[in-house]
Amino acid sequence: MKEGELDAREEALAAVAREAGERARRLFSNPSGVKLKGLQDFITAADGEVERLIIERLKARFPRDAFLGEEGGVQGSGDALWIIDPIDGTANFAYGIPHFCVSIGFLSGGEPLLGAVAAPMYDELYVARHGRGAFRNGRPIRVASVEIGQALIELGWSSRLPAKAYTALLERVLATGATFRRAGSGALGLAYVADGRNHGYCELHINSWDVAAALLLVREAGGWTNDFFAGDAIAHGNAVLACAPQLKEALVAATGVGQANDKLERRIS
Ligand code: IPD
């Protein structure tokens, strides 16, 4: 993709992330249409409304681009792909907890080039562009410099994998000397790795719309991530590990994510 074409998308991305965040903020004060789409897997009317807003705005400017949204699936085809999670942290949103965000990533030729994560209840907008750094509200951010014994690792959970996979992961991470938390938004958990607020994030299966924007934030903030987009991760998800670089060795060994012979079956046994 030519520089000028990417400039146009970067500018549109920041504007639409702000607008979508503002819409989500308004809807948060009066959530409606809360339903379960699976075990502990929420959807609200706001998810659909915010996703339609984002796609409408981006399509008007880039009609030939393709879109993958958590709620609406795929629209269009081609090399330029926007991946959208309109509300990440939907359970928090539904319960009236302000820890949620809007996540929009842009990939060209399968490579993440732009990402924005808007956390409207905190007035925070994270943006990154490949090779140009990562920013919160316009200020550059960096991953933290702590060692494993002081590290705070966020562990994501969903009902997509058996509970024993999660408890085994938790035990192995605690054995490194790190502590953990689960705050319920994968995209924000990863953005916080980029911002030094978390020191790592691991989840044994997560969908591409949860990570498409934030993995770029982590890399652009000096962090390390596994090769999430290898294989069919855009359509079916993958394991994710992202951390400050000095924690990579300990966390790859503890989680198994990022090892050369890494296999999901092995990690959940
Ligand atoms: C979920 C959240 C959660 C993560 C799950 C996701 P949603 O997305 O990001 O933190 O652990 O894997 O499915 O349902 O809030 O959009």
Tab-separated table of C-alpha atoms and ligand atoms in Angstrom:
chain	number	residue	atom	x	y	z
A	1	MET	CA	0.000	0.000	0.000
A	2	LYS	CA	1.298	3.468	-0.917
A	3	GLU	CA	2.264	5.909	1.849
A	4	GLY	CA	-0.473	8.403	0.889
A	5	GLU	CA	-3.171	5.710	0.952
A	6	LEU	CA	-2.071	4.715	4.440
A	7	ASP	CA	-1.970	8.379	5.553
A	8	ALA	CA	-5.628	8.721	4.539
A	9	ARG	CA	-6.590	5.576	6.466
A	10	GLU	CA	-4.643	6.679	9.555
A	11	GLU	CA	-6.453	9.991	9.630
A	12	ALA	CA	-9.867	8.330	9.108
A	13	LEU	CA	-9.099	5.721	11.776
A	14	ALA	CA	-8.421	8.232	14.547
A	15	ALA	CA	-11.601	10.171	13.710
A	16	VAL	CA	-13.854	7.123	13.541
A	17	ALA	CA	-12.380	5.580	16.725
A	18	ARG	CA	-13.167	8.825	18.567
A	19	GLU	CA	-16.697	8.986	17.190
A	20	ALA	CA	-17.371	5.301	17.913
A	21	GLY	CA	-15.974	5.683	21.437
A	22	GLU	CA	-18.267	8.636	22.025
A	23	ARG	CA	-21.289	6.622	20.766
A	24	ALA	CA	-20.326	3.704	23.047
A	25	ARG	CA	-19.984	6.091	25.995
A	26	ARG	CA	-23.496	7.441	25.424
A	27	LEU	CA	-24.975	3.955	25.082
A	28	PHE	CA	-23.158	2.786	28.253
A	29	SER	CA	-25.247	5.082	30.441
A	30	ASN	CA	-28.382	3.329	29.183
A	31	PRO	CA	-27.466	-0.205	28.048
A	32	SER	CA	-30.238	-2.093	26.247
A	33	GLY	CA	-30.735	-5.379	24.459
A	34	VAL	CA	-28.272	-7.374	26.618
A	35	LYS	CA	-28.270	-11.039	25.509
A	36	LEU	CA	-26.044	-14.088	25.822
A	37	LYS	CA	-24.707	-15.475	22.536
A	38	GLY	CA	-22.913	-18.345	24.313
A	39	LEU	CA	-21.828	-19.374	27.803
A	40	GLN	CA	-20.660	-16.171	29.581
A	41	ASP	CA	-20.499	-14.518	26.121
A	42	PHE	CA	-22.535	-11.296	26.003
A	43	ILE	CA	-23.868	-9.175	23.175
A	44	THR	CA	-25.654	-5.841	23.594
A	45	ALA	CA	-27.571	-3.646	21.185
A	46	ALA	CA	-24.612	-1.245	21.399
A	47	ASP	CA	-22.261	-3.796	19.788
A	48	GLY	CA	-24.305	-3.816	16.568
A	49	GLU	CA	-24.918	-0.053	16.555
A	50	VAL	CA	-21.249	0.870	17.068
A	51	GLU	CA	-20.031	-1.688	14.511
A	52	ARG	CA	-22.482	-0.365	11.873
A	53	LEU	CA	-21.318	3.198	12.560
A	54	ILE	CA	-17.636	2.292	12.114
A	55	ILE	CA	-18.182	0.338	8.895
A	56	GLU	CA	-20.475	2.994	7.415
A	57	ARG	CA	-17.896	5.741	8.007
A	58	LEU	CA	-14.913	3.736	6.708
A	59	LYS	CA	-16.795	2.325	3.707
A	60	ALA	CA	-17.817	5.814	2.631
A	61	ARG	CA	-14.130	6.743	2.336
A	62	PHE	CA	-12.620	3.396	1.287
A	63	PRO	CA	-15.343	1.532	-0.632
A	64	ARG	CA	-13.003	-1.131	-1.981
A	65	ASP	CA	-11.619	-2.164	1.451
A	66	ALA	CA	-12.862	-5.321	3.189
A	67	PHE	CA	-14.283	-5.481	6.719
A	68	LEU	CA	-14.386	-8.125	9.427
A	69	GLY	CA	-16.560	-7.211	12.405
A	70	GLU	CA	-17.154	-9.271	15.532
A	71	GLU	CA	-20.898	-8.992	15.106
A	72	GLY	CA	-21.472	-8.756	11.333
A	73	GLY	CA	-18.726	-11.030	9.982
A	74	VAL	CA	-16.981	-10.397	6.660
A	75	GLN	CA	-17.947	-7.789	4.061
A	76	GLY	CA	-16.022	-7.479	0.797
A	77	SER	CA	-12.697	-9.066	-0.068
A	78	GLY	CA	-9.180	-8.015	-0.970
A	79	ASP	CA	-5.854	-7.046	0.377
A	80	ALA	CA	-6.917	-4.104	2.570
A	81	LEU	CA	-8.831	-5.337	5.623
A	82	TRP	CA	-10.302	-3.538	8.634
A	83	ILE	CA	-10.873	-5.749	11.704
A	84	ILE	CA	-13.354	-4.351	14.213
A	85	ASP	CA	-14.488	-5.117	17.740
A	86	PRO	CA	-17.154	-2.480	18.428
A	87	ILE	CA	-17.233	-3.135	22.196
A	88	ASP	CA	-14.457	-5.256	23.660
A	89	GLY	CA	-15.200	-6.052	27.276
A	90	THR	CA	-18.883	-6.568	26.498
A	91	ALA	CA	-19.574	-8.301	29.829
A	92	ASN	CA	-18.137	-5.278	31.678
A	93	PHE	CA	-20.273	-2.968	29.516
A	94	ALA	CA	-23.390	-5.037	30.262
A	95	TYR	CA	-22.697	-4.997	34.022
A	96	GLY	CA	-22.087	-1.236	34.127
A	97	ILE	CA	-18.297	-1.524	34.554
A	98	PRO	CA	-16.470	1.164	32.540
A	99	HIS	CA	-13.562	-1.080	31.493
A	100	PHE	CA	-14.362	-1.590	27.806
A	101	CYS	CA	-13.094	-0.223	24.513
A	102	VAL	CA	-13.622	0.083	20.776
A	103	SER	CA	-10.898	-1.671	18.760
A	104	ILE	CA	-10.153	-1.083	15.066
A	105	GLY	CA	-7.161	-2.597	13.261
A	106	PHE	CA	-6.129	-2.240	9.621
A	107	LEU	CA	-4.078	-4.878	7.780
A	108	SER	CA	-2.671	-4.851	4.270
A	109	GLY	CA	-1.391	-8.087	2.757
A	110	GLY	CA	-1.989	-9.742	6.151
A	111	GLU	CA	0.315	-7.311	7.965
A	112	PRO	CA	-1.057	-5.043	10.722
A	113	LEU	CA	-0.325	-1.434	9.703
A	114	LEU	CA	-2.680	0.665	11.812
A	115	GLY	CA	-4.479	0.214	15.114
A	116	ALA	CA	-6.714	2.254	17.396
A	117	VAL	CA	-8.154	1.351	20.793
A	118	ALA	CA	-10.552	3.890	22.305
A	119	ALA	CA	-11.461	3.634	25.996
A	120	PRO	CA	-14.175	6.295	26.138
A	121	MET	CA	-14.951	6.124	29.875
A	122	TYR	CA	-11.301	6.957	30.604
A	123	ASP	CA	-10.994	9.542	27.792
A	124	GLU	CA	-8.091	7.541	26.364
A	125	LEU	CA	-7.362	6.900	22.704
A	126	TYR	CA	-4.451	4.649	21.749
A	127	VAL	CA	-3.169	4.715	18.165
A	128	ALA	CA	-0.256	3.074	16.376
A	129	ARG	CA	1.102	2.998	12.862
A	130	HIS	CA	3.647	0.438	11.700
A	131	GLY	CA	7.147	1.890	12.088
A	132	ARG	CA	5.923	5.160	13.616
A	133	GLY	CA	5.362	4.316	17.303
A	134	ALA	CA	2.406	3.985	19.634
A	135	PHE	CA	0.598	6.821	21.392
A	136	ARG	CA	-1.966	7.468	24.118
A	137	ASN	CA	-3.822	10.745	23.549
A	138	GLY	CA	-0.949	11.858	21.314
A	139	ARG	CA	1.880	11.028	23.746
A	140	PRO	CA	4.356	8.220	22.989
A	141	ILE	CA	4.047	5.104	25.153
A	142	ARG	CA	6.556	2.353	26.028
A	143	VAL	CA	6.338	-1.084	27.603
A	144	ALA	CA	7.509	-1.399	31.221
A	145	SER	CA	11.021	-2.366	32.298
A	146	VAL	CA	10.182	-4.628	35.278
A	147	GLU	CA	11.631	-8.112	35.809
A	148	ILE	CA	9.483	-11.238	36.101
A	149	GLY	CA	9.408	-11.213	39.921
A	150	GLN	CA	7.600	-7.847	39.878
A	151	ALA	CA	5.531	-8.492	36.767
A	152	LEU	CA	1.738	-8.173	36.468
A	153	ILE	CA	0.453	-10.453	33.714
A	154	GLU	CA	-3.128	-10.239	32.517
A	155	LEU	CA	-4.615	-13.645	31.674
A	156	GLY	CA	-7.634	-13.668	29.397
A	157	TRP	CA	-10.355	-16.266	29.748
A	158	SER	CA	-13.324	-17.400	27.691
A	159	SER	CA	-15.561	-20.462	27.734
A	160	ARG	CA	-14.095	-21.467	24.349
A	161	LEU	CA	-11.463	-23.636	26.103
A	162	PRO	CA	-11.815	-26.040	29.040
A	163	ALA	CA	-11.303	-24.587	32.523
A	164	LYS	CA	-8.297	-26.828	33.187
A	165	ALA	CA	-6.372	-25.085	30.393
A	166	TYR	CA	-6.841	-21.789	32.199
A	167	THR	CA	-6.020	-23.058	35.699
A	168	ALA	CA	-2.876	-24.827	34.430
A	169	LEU	CA	-1.778	-21.626	32.692
A	170	LEU	CA	-2.415	-19.636	35.848
A	171	GLU	CA	-0.307	-22.045	37.928
A	172	ARG	CA	2.582	-21.914	35.459
A	173	VAL	CA	2.530	-18.112	35.301
A	174	LEU	CA	2.409	-17.796	39.109
A	175	ALA	CA	5.381	-20.195	39.346
A	176	THR	CA	7.536	-17.608	37.507
A	177	GLY	CA	7.055	-15.167	40.404
A	178	ALA	CA	4.686	-12.924	38.426
A	179	THR	CA	1.161	-12.087	39.585
A	180	PHE	CA	-1.964	-11.937	37.426
A	181	ARG	CA	-5.312	-10.310	36.850
A	182	ARG	CA	-8.251	-10.580	34.479
A	183	ALA	CA	-10.004	-7.316	33.698
A	184	GLY	CA	-12.287	-8.592	30.913
A	185	SER	CA	-11.151	-6.708	27.793
A	186	GLY	CA	-8.427	-8.368	25.744
A	187	ALA	CA	-7.878	-5.296	23.558
A	188	LEU	CA	-7.495	-2.989	26.551
A	189	GLY	CA	-5.348	-5.548	28.386
A	190	LEU	CA	-2.965	-5.557	25.417
A	191	ALA	CA	-3.042	-1.759	25.065
A	192	TYR	CA	-2.047	-1.641	28.742
A	193	VAL	CA	0.981	-3.847	27.975
A	194	ALA	CA	2.004	-1.226	25.394
A	195	ASP	CA	1.452	1.469	28.024
A	196	GLY	CA	3.382	-0.263	30.854
A	197	ARG	CA	0.222	-0.741	32.962
A	198	ASN	CA	0.289	-4.517	32.415
A	199	HIS	CA	3.625	-6.206	31.831
A	200	GLY	CA	2.253	-9.046	29.739
A	201	TYR	CA	-0.999	-10.446	28.377
A	202	CYS	CA	-1.695	-14.084	27.582
A	203	GLU	CA	-4.810	-15.901	26.423
A	204	LEU	CA	-4.853	-19.434	25.018
A	205	HIS	CA	-7.515	-18.614	22.451
A	206	ILE	CA	-8.648	-15.155	21.416
A	207	ASN	CA	-10.322	-13.823	18.283
A	208	SER	CA	-8.617	-11.602	15.747
A	209	TRP	CA	-10.961	-8.651	16.374
A	210	ASP	CA	-9.825	-8.567	20.030
A	211	VAL	CA	-6.154	-8.165	19.109
A	212	ALA	CA	-5.867	-6.701	15.579
A	213	ALA	CA	-5.284	-3.151	16.804
A	214	ALA	CA	-3.560	-3.754	20.129
A	215	LEU	CA	-0.810	-6.152	19.010
A	216	LEU	CA	0.519	-3.374	16.811
A	217	LEU	CA	0.418	-1.011	19.801
A	218	VAL	CA	2.566	-3.458	21.791
A	219	ARG	CA	5.147	-3.875	19.019
A	220	GLU	CA	5.307	-0.162	18.327
A	221	ALA	CA	5.801	0.487	22.067
A	222	GLY	CA	8.882	-1.761	22.112
A	223	GLY	CA	7.166	-4.976	23.223
A	224	TRP	CA	7.293	-8.536	21.934
A	225	THR	CA	4.315	-10.531	20.626
A	226	ASN	CA	3.905	-14.039	19.251
A	227	ASP	CA	3.181	-14.393	15.534
A	228	PHE	CA	-0.567	-14.246	16.139
A	229	PHE	CA	-1.616	-13.854	12.495
A	230	ALA	CA	0.151	-17.007	11.295
A	231	GLY	CA	-2.184	-19.589	9.766
A	232	ASP	CA	-5.931	-18.990	9.818
A	233	ALA	CA	-5.996	-16.703	12.891
A	234	ILE	CA	-7.965	-13.930	11.168
A	235	ALA	CA	-10.936	-16.247	10.734
A	236	HIS	CA	-10.536	-18.603	13.689
A	237	GLY	CA	-8.376	-16.847	16.299
A	238	ASN	CA	-5.190	-18.091	17.958
A	239	ALA	CA	-3.267	-18.010	21.232
A	240	VAL	CA	-1.784	-14.653	22.131
A	241	LEU	CA	1.213	-13.670	24.237
A	242	ALA	CA	2.481	-10.102	24.381
A	243	CYS	CA	4.954	-8.681	26.871
A	244	ALA	CA	7.856	-6.418	27.633
A	245	PRO	CA	10.873	-7.987	25.844
A	246	GLN	CA	12.816	-8.901	29.001
A	247	LEU	CA	9.891	-11.126	30.087
A	248	LYS	CA	9.678	-13.056	26.811
A	249	GLU	CA	11.855	-16.029	27.771
A	250	ALA	CA	10.136	-16.693	31.103
A	251	LEU	CA	6.639	-16.225	29.693
A	252	VAL	CA	7.152	-18.274	26.524
A	253	ALA	CA	8.477	-21.112	28.726
A	254	ALA	CA	5.585	-20.790	31.190
A	255	THR	CA	2.746	-20.428	28.669
A	256	GLY	CA	4.066	-22.421	25.696
A	257	VAL	CA	2.806	-19.632	23.410
A	258	GLY	CA	5.438	-18.592	20.875
A	259	GLN	CA	7.444	-21.832	21.061
A	260	ALA	CA	8.474	-23.238	17.683
A	261	ASN	CA	6.480	-26.459	18.141
A	262	ASP	CA	3.568	-24.722	19.838
A	263	LYS	CA	0.266	-26.607	19.486
A	264	LEU	CA	-3.034	-25.710	21.091
A	265	GLU	CA	-3.722	-29.393	21.932
A	266	ARG	CA	-0.509	-29.539	23.979
A	267	ARG	CA	-1.261	-26.329	25.859
A	268	ILE	CA	-4.710	-27.459	26.963
A	269	SER	CA	-3.675	-30.957	28.064
B	1	IPD	C1	-13.828	-10.930	25.025
B	1	IPD	C2	-12.919	-10.089	25.902
B	1	IPD	C3	-12.251	-10.951	26.938
B	1	IPD	C4	-11.401	-12.029	26.283
B	1	IPD	C5	-12.286	-12.895	25.406
B	1	IPD	C6	-13.031	-12.043	24.388
B	1	IPD	P1	-15.824	-9.435	24.034
B	1	IPD	O1	-14.360	-10.140	23.980
B	1	IPD	O2	-11.908	-9.473	25.142
B	1	IPD	O3	-11.396	-10.183	27.742
B	1	IPD	O4	-10.794	-12.799	27.274
B	1	IPD	O5	-11.477	-13.831	24.719
B	1	IPD	O6	-13.918	-12.877	23.663
B	1	IPD	O7	-16.825	-10.537	24.086
B	1	IPD	O8	-15.849	-8.609	25.263
B	1	IPD	O9	-15.902	-8.636	22.778
